[in-house]
Every structure is written in C-alpha cells, then in structure tokens.
Amino acid sequence: MVTVRVPGACQASHAAAVRLHDQLLHHHRIEVLVVPIDGALWVRASAQVYDGESDIDRLAAALS
C-alpha cells in the first residue's frame, strides 16, 4: 500500500477528491481512495497478488 500526492492538483477539497475518484473509476476502471490532505489531493493505492506492473502504469498515466 502506498499513498502518493496527485501531481498538479490545484483544488484539495472533498468535492475535488470525489470528482477525481469518480473520473478514475468511470473513465479508467481504477478504484483508489482519493483524499484531500494539507492542501493537496492524495491517492492511496493497494496492490494485490493479481495486480501487475501495468496496473500501476495505468494509474500513473491516468493521474498525469
């Protein structure tokens, strides 16, 4: 499990976190927790045995 700051996130509100979560889920089929912390948006990703490196690459691409 890892928590990373979303690059370029300019709004760190609960509403912005919900919008990003929904965009990742509905447009990219990626389920991660998105939270606002200290003025920035953060995602917490948890890898499982069935996840591959390509899944992490998809998340990174979706966030950039």
mmCIF file of C-alpha atoms in Angstrom, residues 2-56:
data_model
loop_
_atom_site.group_PDB
_atom_site.id
_atom_site.type_symbol
_atom_site.label_atom_id
_atom_site.label_comp_id
_atom_site.label_asym_id
_atom_site.label_seq_id
_atom_site.Cartn_x
_atom_site.Cartn_y
_atom_site.Cartn_z
ATOM 1 C CA VAL A 2 1.261 3.462 -0.872
ATOM 2 C CA THR A 3 -0.083 7.000 -0.595
ATOM 3 C CA VAL A 4 1.138 9.499 -3.186
ATOM 4 C CA ARG A 5 0.377 13.128 -3.922
ATOM 5 C CA VAL A 6 -1.554 13.790 -7.117
ATOM 6 C CA PRO A 7 0.662 15.863 -9.405
ATOM 7 C CA GLY A 8 -0.712 19.242 -10.385
ATOM 8 C CA ALA A 9 -3.785 19.049 -8.202
ATOM 9 C CA CYS A 10 -4.899 22.634 -7.722
ATOM 10 C CA GLN A 11 -8.003 22.073 -5.575
ATOM 11 C CA ALA A 12 -7.797 19.966 -2.468
ATOM 12 C CA SER A 13 -11.402 19.852 -1.338
ATOM 13 C CA HIS A 14 -13.569 16.876 -0.527
ATOM 14 C CA ALA A 15 -15.606 17.611 -3.670
ATOM 15 C CA ALA A 16 -12.445 17.586 -5.829
ATOM 16 C CA ALA A 17 -11.434 14.252 -4.281
ATOM 17 C CA VAL A 18 -14.836 12.765 -5.106
ATOM 18 C CA ARG A 19 -14.635 14.074 -8.698
ATOM 19 C CA LEU A 20 -11.169 12.559 -9.212
ATOM 20 C CA HIS A 21 -12.228 9.248 -7.659
ATOM 21 C CA ASP A 22 -15.286 9.073 -9.914
ATOM 22 C CA GLN A 23 -13.263 10.003 -13.011
ATOM 23 C CA LEU A 24 -10.676 7.302 -12.299
ATOM 24 C CA LEU A 25 -13.401 4.743 -11.673
ATOM 25 C CA HIS A 26 -15.744 5.530 -14.560
ATOM 26 C CA HIS A 27 -13.243 6.525 -17.260
ATOM 27 C CA HIS A 28 -10.270 4.301 -16.391
ATOM 28 C CA ARG A 29 -11.811 1.482 -14.312
ATOM 29 C CA ILE A 30 -9.353 2.239 -11.490
ATOM 30 C CA GLU A 31 -10.528 2.068 -7.874
ATOM 31 C CA VAL A 32 -8.367 4.015 -5.408
ATOM 32 C CA LEU A 33 -9.028 6.136 -2.359
ATOM 33 C CA VAL A 34 -8.647 9.875 -3.056
ATOM 34 C CA VAL A 35 -8.408 12.283 -0.114
ATOM 35 C CA PRO A 36 -7.541 15.932 0.429
ATOM 36 C CA ILE A 37 -4.671 16.340 2.925
ATOM 37 C CA ASP A 38 -2.824 19.551 3.778
ATOM 38 C CA GLY A 39 -3.943 21.421 0.677
ATOM 39 C CA ALA A 40 -3.271 18.639 -1.830
ATOM 40 C CA LEU A 41 -5.058 15.604 -3.241
ATOM 41 C CA TRP A 42 -3.583 12.205 -2.415
ATOM 42 C CA VAL A 43 -4.351 8.702 -3.689
ATOM 43 C CA ARG A 44 -3.840 5.517 -1.714
ATOM 44 C CA ALA A 45 -3.191 2.510 -3.888
ATOM 45 C CA SER A 46 -3.130 -1.027 -2.591
ATOM 46 C CA ALA A 47 -1.612 -3.720 -4.810
ATOM 47 C CA GLN A 48 -2.809 -7.294 -4.626
ATOM 48 C CA VAL A 49 -1.239 -10.500 -5.892
ATOM 49 C CA TYR A 50 -3.308 -10.327 -9.099
ATOM 50 C CA ASP A 51 -2.193 -6.736 -9.890
ATOM 51 C CA GLY A 52 0.666 -6.288 -12.297
ATOM 52 C CA GLU A 53 3.114 -3.533 -13.079
ATOM 53 C CA SER A 54 0.869 -2.482 -15.960
ATOM 54 C CA ASP A 55 -1.898 -1.668 -13.448
ATOM 55 C CA ILE A 56 0.381 0.792 -11.644
#
